[in-house]
Amino acid sequence: MDKQSRMELRRKAGLRDLPKPNVKVLGPEYAMSFACLNCKTSNMRHFDIDPCDYPDSIECPVCNNLAINVGRHFKPPKKTDNAQWKKVEYLIKHGFVFQTIFERRDDTGDYKASYPKTLAEAKDFVVKYKRQSVQVAL
Ligand SMILES: [Zn+2]
Protein backbone atom coordinates (compact mmCIF):
# COMPACT_ATOMS: atom_id res chain seq x y z
CA MET A 1 0.00 0.00 0.00
CA ASP A 2 1.41 3.41 -0.84
CA LYS A 3 1.76 6.28 1.53
CA GLN A 4 -1.21 8.12 0.13
CA SER A 5 -3.61 5.21 0.59
CA ARG A 6 -2.40 4.72 4.15
CA MET A 7 -2.99 8.38 4.89
CA GLU A 8 -6.43 8.16 3.35
CA LEU A 9 -7.29 5.16 5.57
CA ARG A 10 -6.07 6.95 8.67
CA ARG A 11 -8.08 9.99 7.71
CA LYS A 12 -11.21 7.85 7.38
CA ALA A 13 -10.41 6.33 10.76
CA GLY A 14 -10.88 9.77 12.21
CA LEU A 15 -7.36 11.00 12.67
CA ARG A 16 -8.14 14.42 11.40
CA ASP A 17 -4.91 16.14 12.22
CA LEU A 18 -3.08 14.39 9.41
CA PRO A 19 -1.79 16.55 6.61
CA LYS A 20 -3.68 16.53 3.36
CA PRO A 21 -2.27 14.04 0.87
CA ASN A 22 0.16 15.68 -1.45
CA VAL A 23 -1.06 14.37 -4.77
CA LYS A 24 1.55 14.79 -7.45
CA VAL A 25 -0.07 15.48 -10.76
CA LEU A 26 1.26 17.13 -13.86
CA GLY A 27 -0.84 20.19 -13.39
CA PRO A 28 -0.72 23.77 -14.58
CA GLU A 29 2.72 24.17 -13.02
CA TYR A 30 3.99 22.26 -16.02
CA ALA A 31 2.35 24.64 -18.42
CA MET A 32 4.72 26.19 -20.91
CA SER A 33 4.43 29.55 -22.56
CA PHE A 34 4.25 29.78 -26.32
CA ALA A 35 5.14 33.19 -27.63
CA CYS A 36 3.93 34.42 -30.99
CA LEU A 37 6.17 37.09 -32.47
CA ASN A 38 3.62 37.91 -35.12
CA CYS A 39 0.75 39.09 -32.91
CA LYS A 40 2.81 39.57 -29.72
CA THR A 41 0.87 37.23 -27.53
CA SER A 42 1.88 34.48 -25.18
CA ASN A 43 -0.28 31.46 -24.42
CA MET A 44 0.17 28.93 -21.65
CA ARG A 45 -0.28 25.33 -22.68
CA HIS A 46 -0.31 22.14 -20.70
CA PHE A 47 0.06 18.74 -22.33
CA ASP A 48 -0.41 15.35 -20.73
CA ILE A 49 3.10 14.32 -21.67
CA ASP A 50 6.53 14.67 -20.15
CA PRO A 51 7.50 18.38 -20.18
CA CYS A 52 10.67 17.58 -22.13
CA ASP A 53 8.49 16.11 -24.89
CA TYR A 54 6.49 19.31 -25.27
CA PRO A 55 6.44 20.64 -28.83
CA ASP A 56 8.94 23.35 -29.79
CA SER A 57 6.12 25.36 -31.28
CA ILE A 58 2.38 25.38 -31.73
CA GLU A 59 0.02 27.20 -34.02
CA CYS A 60 -0.82 30.54 -32.48
CA PRO A 61 -4.48 30.42 -31.40
CA VAL A 62 -4.82 34.12 -32.21
CA CYS A 63 -3.23 34.55 -35.66
CA ASN A 64 -2.36 30.96 -36.70
CA ASN A 65 1.29 31.86 -37.04
CA LEU A 66 4.01 29.94 -35.25
CA ALA A 67 4.13 30.31 -31.47
CA ILE A 68 7.45 29.28 -29.96
CA ASN A 69 7.85 27.29 -26.77
CA VAL A 70 9.57 29.69 -24.40
CA GLY A 71 9.29 27.52 -21.32
CA ARG A 72 7.83 27.98 -17.90
CA HIS A 73 9.46 31.20 -16.83
CA PHE A 74 8.73 33.50 -19.73
CA LYS A 75 7.12 36.78 -18.78
CA PRO A 76 5.49 38.28 -21.85
CA PRO A 77 5.99 42.01 -22.37
CA LYS A 78 2.94 44.16 -22.85
CA LYS A 79 1.53 43.90 -26.35
CA THR A 80 2.32 47.58 -26.91
CA ASP A 81 5.92 47.29 -25.71
CA ASN A 82 7.56 47.02 -29.10
CA ALA A 83 11.09 47.41 -27.78
CA GLN A 84 10.70 44.42 -25.47
CA TRP A 85 9.07 42.29 -28.16
CA LYS A 86 11.94 43.19 -30.50
CA LYS A 87 14.34 41.91 -27.86
CA VAL A 88 12.31 38.70 -27.44
CA GLU A 89 12.31 38.20 -31.21
CA TYR A 90 16.04 38.81 -31.40
CA LEU A 91 16.73 36.30 -28.64
CA ILE A 92 14.48 33.61 -30.13
CA LYS A 93 15.96 34.06 -33.60
CA HIS A 94 19.40 33.56 -32.11
CA GLY A 95 18.40 30.35 -30.36
CA PHE A 96 17.58 31.70 -26.93
CA VAL A 97 14.09 30.54 -26.06
CA PHE A 98 14.37 31.46 -22.39
CA GLN A 99 16.04 28.19 -21.56
CA THR A 100 18.33 28.29 -18.54
CA ILE A 101 21.71 29.74 -19.45
CA PHE A 102 24.72 29.12 -17.28
CA GLU A 103 27.55 31.48 -16.70
CA ARG A 104 30.78 29.55 -16.40
CA ARG A 105 32.79 30.53 -13.38
CA ASP A 106 35.95 28.75 -12.41
CA ASP A 107 36.21 30.33 -8.99
CA THR A 108 32.69 30.00 -7.64
CA GLY A 109 31.17 27.44 -10.00
CA ASP A 110 28.48 27.91 -12.62
CA TYR A 111 25.49 30.08 -11.95
CA LYS A 112 22.33 30.96 -13.82
CA ALA A 113 22.77 33.93 -16.11
CA SER A 114 19.91 36.42 -16.23
CA TYR A 115 18.35 37.23 -19.52
CA PRO A 116 19.09 40.66 -20.96
CA LYS A 117 16.76 43.54 -20.20
CA THR A 118 17.25 45.45 -23.42
CA LEU A 119 17.89 44.72 -27.09
CA ALA A 120 21.36 46.25 -26.74
CA GLU A 121 22.15 43.85 -23.90
CA ALA A 122 20.66 41.00 -25.91
CA LYS A 123 23.21 41.60 -28.68
CA ASP A 124 26.07 40.94 -26.27
CA PHE A 125 24.19 38.09 -24.64
CA VAL A 126 23.75 36.04 -27.82
CA VAL A 127 27.47 36.38 -28.57
CA LYS A 128 28.58 35.57 -25.04
CA TYR A 129 26.36 32.49 -24.71
CA LYS A 130 26.34 31.36 -28.34
CA ARG A 131 27.39 27.84 -27.39
CA GLN A 132 24.25 27.43 -25.28
CA SER A 133 21.87 28.49 -28.01
CA VAL A 134 19.40 25.98 -29.44
CA GLN A 135 18.02 25.33 -32.91
CA VAL A 136 14.79 27.20 -33.43
CA ALA A 137 12.68 26.49 -36.47
CA LEU A 138 10.94 29.72 -37.26
ZN1 LIG B 1 -0.08 35.06 -33.14
GROMACS .gro file of N, CA, C and O in nm, residues 29-132:
model
  416
   29GLU      N    1   0.135   2.373  -1.327
   29GLU     CA    2   0.272   2.417  -1.302
   29GLU      C    3   0.367   2.367  -1.410
   29GLU      O    4   0.477   2.413  -1.423
   30TYR      N    5   0.318   2.272  -1.490
   30TYR     CA    6   0.399   2.226  -1.602
   30TYR      C    7   0.354   2.288  -1.734
   30TYR      O    8   0.388   2.241  -1.839
   31ALA      N    9   0.275   2.393  -1.721
   31ALA     CA   10   0.235   2.464  -1.842
   31ALA      C   11   0.354   2.543  -1.896
   31ALA      O   12   0.433   2.596  -1.821
   32MET      N   13   0.366   2.544  -2.026
   32MET     CA   14   0.472   2.619  -2.091
   32MET      C   15   0.411   2.737  -2.165
   32MET      O   16   0.298   2.728  -2.212
   33SER      N   17   0.487   2.841  -2.177
   33SER     CA   18   0.443   2.955  -2.256
   33SER      C   19   0.484   2.938  -2.401
   33SER      O   20   0.593   2.890  -2.429
   34PHE      N   21   0.394   2.977  -2.489
   34PHE     CA   22   0.425   2.978  -2.632
   34PHE      C   23   0.406   3.121  -2.680
   34PHE      O   24   0.296   3.175  -2.672
   35ALA      N   25   0.517   3.178  -2.725
   35ALA     CA   26   0.514   3.319  -2.763
   35ALA      C   27   0.502   3.332  -2.915
   35ALA      O   28   0.575   3.267  -2.990
   36CYS      N   29   0.410   3.415  -2.957
   36CYS     CA   30   0.393   3.442  -3.099
   36CYS      C   31   0.450   3.580  -3.129
   36CYS      O   32   0.404   3.680  -3.075
   37LEU      N   33   0.552   3.582  -3.215
   37LEU     CA   34   0.617   3.709  -3.247
   37LEU      C   35   0.534   3.791  -3.344
   37LEU      O   36   0.551   3.911  -3.358
   38ASN      N   37   0.444   3.724  -3.412
   38ASN     CA   38   0.362   3.791  -3.512
   38ASN      C   39   0.257   3.882  -3.448
   38ASN      O   40   0.247   3.999  -3.482
   39CYS      N   41   0.182   3.828  -3.351
   39CYS     CA   42   0.075   3.909  -3.291
   39CYS      C   43   0.108   3.949  -3.148
   39CYS      O   44   0.025   4.006  -3.079
   40LYS      N   45   0.232   3.917  -3.104
   40LYS     CA   46   0.281   3.957  -2.972
   40LYS      C   47   0.189   3.911  -2.858
   40LYS      O   48   0.142   3.989  -2.777
   41THR      N   49   0.165   3.781  -2.861
   41THR     CA   50   0.087   3.723  -2.753
   41THR      C   51   0.163   3.603  -2.699
   41THR      O   52   0.251   3.547  -2.766
   42SER      N   53   0.129   3.566  -2.578
   42SER     CA   54   0.188   3.448  -2.518
   42SER      C   55   0.077   3.364  -2.458
   42SER      O   56  -0.013   3.416  -2.392
   43ASN      N   57   0.077   3.235  -2.490
   43ASN     CA   58  -0.028   3.146  -2.442
   43ASN      C   59   0.033   3.032  -2.362
   43ASN      O   60   0.130   2.972  -2.404
   44MET      N   61  -0.028   3.006  -2.246
   44MET     CA   62   0.017   2.893  -2.165
   44MET      C   63  -0.051   2.767  -2.216
   44MET      O   64  -0.170   2.768  -2.244
   45ARG      N   65   0.029   2.661  -2.226
   45ARG     CA   66  -0.028   2.533  -2.268
   45ARG      C   67   0.023   2.423  -2.178
   45ARG      O   68   0.138   2.419  -2.140
   46HIS      N   69  -0.069   2.332  -2.146
   46HIS     CA   70  -0.031   2.214  -2.070
   46HIS      C   71  -0.064   2.091  -2.152
   46HIS      O   72  -0.171   2.084  -2.212
   47PHE      N   73   0.030   1.999  -2.159
   47PHE     CA   74   0.006   1.874  -2.233
   47PHE      C   75   0.023   1.758  -2.137
   47PHE      O   76   0.103   1.765  -2.044
   48ASP      N   77  -0.052   1.652  -2.159
   48ASP     CA   78  -0.041   1.535  -2.073
   48ASP      C   79   0.076   1.446  -2.115
   48ASP      O   80   0.060   1.325  -2.132
   49ILE      N   81   0.189   1.506  -2.134
   49ILE     CA   82   0.310   1.432  -2.167
   49ILE      C   83   0.425   1.489  -2.084
   49ILE      O   84   0.411   1.594  -2.022
   50ASP      N   85   0.536   1.421  -2.087
   50ASP     CA   86   0.653   1.467  -2.015
   50ASP      C   87   0.692   1.606  -2.067
   50ASP      O   88   0.697   1.627  -2.188
   51PRO      N   89   0.718   1.701  -1.974
   51PRO     CA   90   0.750   1.838  -2.018
   51PRO      C   91   0.863   1.846  -2.121
   51PRO      O   92   0.863   1.934  -2.208
   52CYS      N   93   0.957   1.750  -2.115
   52CYS     CA   94   1.067   1.758  -2.213
   52CYS      C   95   1.022   1.712  -2.351
   52CYS      O   96   1.094   1.730  -2.450
   53ASP      N   97   0.903   1.652  -2.359
   53ASP     CA   98   0.849   1.611  -2.489
   53ASP      C   99   0.752   1.714  -2.547
   53ASP      O  100   0.689   1.691  -2.650
   54TYR      N  101   0.739   1.827  -2.477
   54TYR     CA  102   0.649   1.931  -2.527
   54TYR      C  103   0.696   1.978  -2.664
   54TYR      O  104   0.815   1.980  -2.691
   55PRO      N  105   0.602   2.018  -2.749
   55PRO     CA  106   0.644   2.064  -2.883
   55PRO      C  107   0.725   2.194  -2.876
   55PRO      O  108   0.707   2.272  -2.783
   56ASP      N  109   0.813   2.214  -2.973
   56ASP     CA  110   0.894   2.335  -2.979
   56ASP      C  111   0.811   2.456  -3.019
   56ASP      O  112   0.847   2.569  -2.993
   57SER      N  113   0.700   2.427  -3.087
   57SER     CA  114   0.612   2.536  -3.128
   57SER      C  115   0.472   2.483  -3.148
   57SER      O  116   0.452   2.362  -3.162
   58ILE      N  117   0.378   2.573  -3.144
   58ILE     CA  118   0.238   2.538  -3.173
   58ILE      C  119   0.184   2.643  -3.270
   58ILE      O  120   0.248   2.745  -3.294
   59GLU      N  121   0.066   2.617  -3.320
   59GLU     CA  122   0.002   2.720  -3.402
   59GLU      C  123  -0.058   2.823  -3.308
   59GLU      O  124  -0.128   2.786  -3.213
   60CYS      N  125  -0.029   2.948  -3.334
   60CYS     CA  126  -0.082   3.054  -3.248
   60CYS      C  127  -0.235   3.053  -3.256
   60CYS      O  128  -0.292   3.059  -3.364
   61PRO      N  129  -0.302   3.045  -3.138
   61PRO     CA  130  -0.448   3.042  -3.140
   61PRO      C  131  -0.510   3.174  -3.183
   61PRO      O  132  -0.628   3.182  -3.214
   62VAL      N  133  -0.429   3.280  -3.184
   62VAL     CA  134  -0.482   3.412  -3.221
   62VAL      C  135  -0.468   3.437  -3.372
   62VAL      O  136  -0.564   3.472  -3.439
   63CYS      N  137  -0.347   3.417  -3.425
   63CYS     CA  138  -0.323   3.455  -3.566
   63CYS      C  139  -0.281   3.338  -3.654
   63CYS      O  140  -0.251   3.357  -3.772
   64ASN      N  141  -0.274   3.218  -3.597
   64ASN     CA  142  -0.236   3.096  -3.670
   64ASN      C  143  -0.091   3.093  -3.717
   64ASN      O  144  -0.052   3.005  -3.792
   65ASN      N  145  -0.013   3.190  -3.674
   65ASN     CA  146   0.129   3.186  -3.704
   65ASN      C  147   0.197   3.090  -3.606
   65ASN      O  148   0.130   3.025  -3.524
   66LEU      N  149   0.329   3.084  -3.612
   66LEU     CA  150   0.401   2.994  -3.525
   66LEU      C  151   0.422   3.059  -3.387
   66LEU      O  152   0.465   3.173  -3.378
   67ALA      N  153   0.386   2.985  -3.283
   67ALA     CA  154   0.413   3.031  -3.147
   67ALA      C  155   0.520   2.940  -3.088
   67ALA      O  156   0.507   2.818  -3.090
   68ILE      N  157   0.627   3.001  -3.039
   68ILE     CA  158   0.745   2.928  -2.996
   68ILE      C  159   0.740   2.895  -2.846
   68ILE      O  160   0.704   2.979  -2.765
   69ASN      N  161   0.778   2.772  -2.816
   69ASN     CA  162   0.785   2.729  -2.677
   69ASN      C  163   0.896   2.805  -2.605
   69ASN      O  164   1.014   2.788  -2.635
   70VAL      N  165   0.858   2.891  -2.513
   70VAL     CA  166   0.957   2.969  -2.440
   70VAL      C  167   0.962   2.929  -2.292
   70VAL      O  168   1.008   3.005  -2.207
   71GLY      N  169   0.910   2.810  -2.264
   71GLY     CA  170   0.929   2.752  -2.132
   71GLY      C  171   0.837   2.805  -2.024
   71GLY      O  172   0.739   2.874  -2.051
   72ARG      N  173   0.872   2.770  -1.902
   72ARG     CA  174   0.783   2.798  -1.790
   72ARG      C  175   0.802   2.935  -1.729
   72ARG      O  176   0.720   2.980  -1.651
   73HIS      N  177   0.914   2.999  -1.758
   73HIS     CA  178   0.946   3.120  -1.683
   73HIS      C  179   0.937   3.248  -1.764
   73HIS      O  180   0.976   3.353  -1.719
   74PHE      N  181   0.885   3.234  -1.885
   74PHE     CA  182   0.873   3.350  -1.973
   74PHE      C  183   0.769   3.448  -1.923
   74PHE      O  184   0.658   3.409  -1.888
   75LYS      N  185   0.809   3.574  -1.915
   75LYS     CA  186   0.712   3.678  -1.878
   75LYS      C  187   0.688   3.766  -1.999
   75LYS      O  188   0.775   3.844  -2.037
   76PRO      N  189   0.573   3.752  -2.062
   76PRO     CA  190   0.549   3.828  -2.185
   76PRO      C  191   0.545   3.978  -2.160
   76PRO      O  192   0.484   4.023  -2.064
   77PRO      N  193   0.612   4.055  -2.247
   77PRO     CA  194   0.599   4.201  -2.237
   77PRO      C  195   0.457   4.242  -2.274
   77PRO      O  196   0.383   4.163  -2.330
   78LYS      N  197   0.423   4.365  -2.242
   78LYS     CA  198   0.294   4.416  -2.285
   78LYS      C  199   0.289   4.416  -2.438
   78LYS      O  200   0.390   4.440  -2.503
   79LYS      N  201   0.171   4.395  -2.490
   79LYS     CA  202   0.153   4.390  -2.635
   79LYS      C  203   0.204   4.517  -2.704
   79LYS      O  204   0.255   4.513  -2.816
   80THR      N  205   0.193   4.628  -2.633
   80THR     CA  206   0.232   4.758  -2.691
   80THR      C  207   0.381   4.788  -2.675
   80THR      O  208   0.432   4.886  -2.728
   81ASP      N  209   0.450   4.703  -2.599
   81ASP     CA  210   0.592   4.729  -2.571
   81ASP      C  211   0.680   4.673  -2.683
   81ASP      O  212   0.742   4.568  -2.673
   82ASN      N  213   0.685   4.748  -2.791
   82ASN     CA  214   0.756   4.702  -2.910
   82ASN      C  215   0.904   4.674  -2.885
   82ASN      O  216   0.959   4.579  -2.940
   83ALA      N  217   0.966   4.758  -2.804
   83ALA     CA  218   1.109   4.741  -2.778
   83ALA      C  219   1.136   4.606  -2.713
   83ALA      O  220   1.229   4.534  -2.751
   84GLN      N  221   1.051   4.570  -2.616
   84GLN     CA  222   1.070   4.442  -2.547
   84GLN      C  223   1.041   4.324  -2.640
   84GLN      O  224   1.109   4.222  -2.637
   85TRP      N  225   0.939   4.338  -2.723
   85TRP     CA  226   0.907   4.229  -2.816
   85TRP      C  227   1.017   4.214  -2.922
   85TRP      O  228   1.046   4.104  -2.966
   86LYS      N  229   1.081   4.325  -2.958
   86LYS     CA  230   1.194   4.319  -3.050
   86LYS      C  231   1.309   4.240  -2.987
   86LYS      O  232   1.376   4.161  -3.054
   87LYS      N  233   1.329   4.263  -2.859
   87LYS     CA  234   1.434   4.191  -2.786
   87LYS      C  235   1.402   4.042  -2.781
   87LYS      O  236   1.487   3.958  -2.808
   88VAL      N  237   1.275   4.010  -2.749
   88VAL     CA  238   1.231   3.870  -2.744
   88VAL      C  239   1.253   3.803  -2.880
   88VAL      O  240   1.307   3.693  -2.889
   89GLU      N  241   1.215   3.872  -2.986
   89GLU     CA  242   1.231   3.820  -3.121
   89GLU      C  243   1.379   3.796  -3.151
   89GLU      O  244   1.417   3.692  -3.205
   90TYR      N  245   1.460   3.891  -3.115
   90TYR     CA  246   1.604   3.881  -3.140
   90TYR      C  247   1.662   3.759  -3.067
   90TYR      O  248   1.739   3.682  -3.124
   91LEU      N  249   1.623   3.744  -2.942
   91LEU     CA  250   1.673   3.630  -2.864
   91LEU      C  251   1.630   3.497  -2.925
   91LEU      O  252   1.710   3.406  -2.943
   92ILE      N  253   1.500   3.487  -2.958
   92ILE     CA  254   1.448   3.361  -3.013
   92ILE      C  255   1.517   3.328  -3.145
   92ILE      O  256   1.560   3.216  -3.168
   93LYS      N  257   1.533   3.430  -3.230
   93LYS     CA  258   1.596   3.406  -3.360
   93LYS      C  259   1.742   3.365  -3.347
   93LYS      O  260   1.798   3.305  -3.439
   94HIS      N  261   1.802   3.397  -3.234
   94HIS     CA  262   1.940   3.356  -3.211
   94HIS      C  263   1.950   3.230  -3.124
   94HIS      O  264   2.057   3.196  -3.074
   95GLY      N  265   1.837   3.164  -3.106
   95GLY     CA  266   1.840   3.035  -3.036
   95GLY      C  267   1.829   3.044  -2.884
   95GLY      O  268   1.865   2.951  -2.813
   96PHE      N  269   1.777   3.157  -2.837
   96PHE     CA  270   1.758   3.170  -2.693
   96PHE      C  271   1.609   3.179  -2.664
   96PHE      O  272   1.547   3.284  -2.683
   97VAL      N  273   1.553   3.063  -2.626
   97VAL     CA  274   1.409   3.054  -2.606
   97VAL      C  275   1.376   3.053  -2.456
   97VAL      O  276   1.288   2.984  -2.410
   98PHE      N  277   1.455   3.131  -2.383
   98PHE     CA  278   1.437   3.146  -2.239
   98PHE      C  279   1.467   3.017  -2.163
   98PHE      O  280   1.415   2.993  -2.054
   99GLN      N  281   1.550   2.934  -2.228
   99GLN     CA  282   1.604   2.819  -2.156
   99GLN      C  283   1.705   2.871  -2.052
   99GLN      O  284   1.751   2.984  -2.062
  100THR      N  285   1.736   2.787  -1.955
  100THR     CA  286   1.833   2.829  -1.854
  100THR      C  287   1.972   2.838  -1.917
  100THR      O  288   2.016   2.747  -1.986
  101ILE      N  289   2.036   2.952  -1.894
  101ILE     CA  290   2.171   2.974  -1.945
  101ILE      C  291   2.267   2.981  -1.827
  101ILE      O  292   2.236   3.046  -1.727
  102PHE      N  293   2.377   2.912  -1.840
  102PHE     CA  294   2.472   2.912  -1.728
  102PHE      C  295   2.594   2.996  -1.760
  102PHE      O  296   2.648   2.992  -1.870
  103GLU      N  297   2.631   3.071  -1.663
  103GLU     CA  298   2.755   3.148  -1.670
  103GLU      C  299   2.864   3.061  -1.611
  103GLU      O  300   2.852   3.011  -1.500
  104ARG      N  301   2.968   3.039  -1.689
  104ARG     CA  302   3.078   2.955  -1.640
  104ARG      C  303   3.169   3.036  -1.549
  104ARG      O  304   3.218   3.142  -1.588
  105ARG      N  305   3.188   2.987  -1.431
  105ARG     CA  306   3.279   3.053  -1.338
  105ARG      C  307   3.371   2.949  -1.278
  105ARG      O  308   3.326   2.851  -1.220
  106ASP      N  309   3.499   2.971  -1.295
  106ASP     CA  310   3.595   2.875  -1.241
  106ASP      C  311   3.611   2.888  -1.090
  106ASP      O  312   3.631   2.791  -1.020
  107ASP      N  313   3.597   3.011  -1.042
  107ASP     CA  314   3.621   3.033  -0.899
  107ASP      C  315   3.505   2.989  -0.812
  107ASP      O  316   3.522   2.918  -0.713
  108THR      N  317   3.383   3.027  -0.851
  108THR     CA  318   3.269   3.000  -0.764
  108THR      C  319   3.174   2.894  -0.821
  108THR      O  320   3.072   2.863  -0.761
  109GLY      N  321   3.206   2.840  -0.938
  109GLY     CA  322   3.117   2.744  -1.000
  109GLY      C  323   3.016   2.813  -1.090
  109GLY      O  324   3.003   2.935  -1.088
  110ASP      N  325   2.944   2.733  -1.168
  110ASP     CA  326   2.848   2.791  -1.262
  110ASP      C  327   2.731   2.854  -1.188
  110ASP      O  328   2.692   2.810  -1.081
  111TYR      N  329   2.675   2.956  -1.247
  111TYR     CA  330   2.549   3.008  -1.195
  111TYR      C  331   2.459   3.048  -1.311
  111TYR      O  332   2.505   3.061  -1.424
  112LYS      N  333   2.332   3.065  -1.280
  112LYS     CA  334   2.233   3.096  -1.382
  112LYS      C  335   2.250   3.240  -1.428
  112LYS      O  336   2.249   3.332  -1.348
  113ALA      N  337   2.266   3.258  -1.557
  113ALA     CA  338   2.277   3.393  -1.611
  113ALA      C  339   2.137   3.452  -1.627
  113ALA      O  340   2.044   3.380  -1.662
  114SER      N  341   2.123   3.581  -1.599
  114SER     CA  342   1.991   3.642  -1.623
  114SER      C  343   1.981   3.689  -1.766
  114SER      O  344   2.080   3.728  -1.828
  115TYR      N  345   1.860   3.682  -1.814
  115TYR     CA  346   1.835   3.723  -1.952
  115TYR      C  347   1.847   3.875  -1.963
  115TYR      O  348   1.821   3.947  -1.867
  116PRO      N  349   1.887   3.922  -2.079
  116PRO     CA  350   1.909   4.066  -2.096
  116PRO      C  351   1.780   4.146  -2.086
  116PRO      O  352   1.672   4.097  -2.119
  117LYS      N  353   1.794   4.269  -2.039
  117LYS     CA  354   1.676   4.354  -2.020
  117LYS      C  355   1.645   4.437  -2.143
  117LYS      O  356   1.533   4.483  -2.161
  118THR      N  357   1.745   4.460  -2.224
  118THR     CA  358   1.725   4.545  -2.342
  118THR      C  359   1.779   4.475  -2.466
  118THR      O  360   1.857   4.380  -2.457
  119LEU      N  361   1.740   4.527  -2.583
  119LEU     CA  362   1.789   4.472  -2.709
  119LEU      C  363   1.941   4.488  -2.719
  119LEU      O  364   2.011   4.399  -2.767
  120ALA      N  365   1.991   4.601  -2.671
  120ALA     CA  366   2.136   4.625  -2.674
  120ALA      C  367   2.209   4.518  -2.592
  120ALA      O  368   2.310   4.461  -2.635
  121GLU      N  369   2.156   4.490  -2.475
  121GLU     CA  370   2.215   4.385  -2.390
  121GLU      C  371   2.203   4.248  -2.457
  121GLU      O  372   2.291   4.164  -2.445
  122ALA      N  373   2.090   4.229  -2.527
  122ALA     CA  374   2.066   4.100  -2.591
  122ALA      C  375   2.171   4.072  -2.698
  122ALA      O  376   2.211   3.957  -2.720
  123LYS      N  377   2.220   4.177  -2.763
  123LYS     CA  378   2.321   4.160  -2.868
  123LYS      C  379   2.452   4.106  -2.811
  123LYS      O  380   2.519   4.024  -2.874
  124ASP      N  381   2.488   4.149  -2.693
  124ASP     CA  382   2.607   4.094  -2.627
  124ASP      C  383   2.580   3.953  -2.576
  124ASP      O  384   2.664   3.865  -2.585
  125PHE      N  385   2.460   3.937  -2.524
  125PHE     CA  386   2.419   3.809  -2.464
  125PHE      C  387   2.429   3.693  -2.563
  125PHE      O  388   2.485   3.589  -2.532
  126VAL      N  389   2.375   3.715  -2.685
  126VAL     CA  390   2.375   3.604  -2.782
  126VAL      C  391   2.516   3.568  -2.827
  126VAL      O  392   2.543   3.455  -2.866
  127VAL      N  393   2.607   3.666  -2.822
  127VAL     CA  394   2.747   3.638  -2.857
  127VAL      C  395   2.813   3.562  -2.743
  127VAL      O  396   2.875   3.457  -2.762
  128LYS      N  397   2.794   3.614  -2.623
  128LYS     CA  398   2.858   3.557  -2.504
  128LYS      C  399   2.816   3.412  -2.481
  128LYS      O  400   2.897   3.329  -2.443
  129TYR      N  401   2.688   3.383  -2.503
  129TYR     CA  402   2.636   3.249  -2.471
  129TYR      C  403   2.602   3.167  -2.595
  129TYR      O  404   2.523   3.073  -2.587
  130LYS      N  405   2.663   3.203  -2.706
  130LYS     CA  406   2.634   3.136  -2.834
  130LYS      C  407   2.634   2.983  -2.824
  130LYS      O  408   2.548   2.916  -2.881
  131ARG      N  409   2.727   2.930  -2.748
  131ARG     CA  410   2.739   2.784  -2.739
  131ARG      C  411   2.620   2.720  -2.668
  131ARG      O  412   2.601   2.598  -2.674
  132GLN      N  413   2.542   2.799  -2.597
  132GLN     CA  414   2.425   2.743  -2.528
  132GLN      C  415   2.295   2.770  -2.605
  132GLN      O  416   2.186   2.742  -2.555
   0.00000   0.00000   0.00000
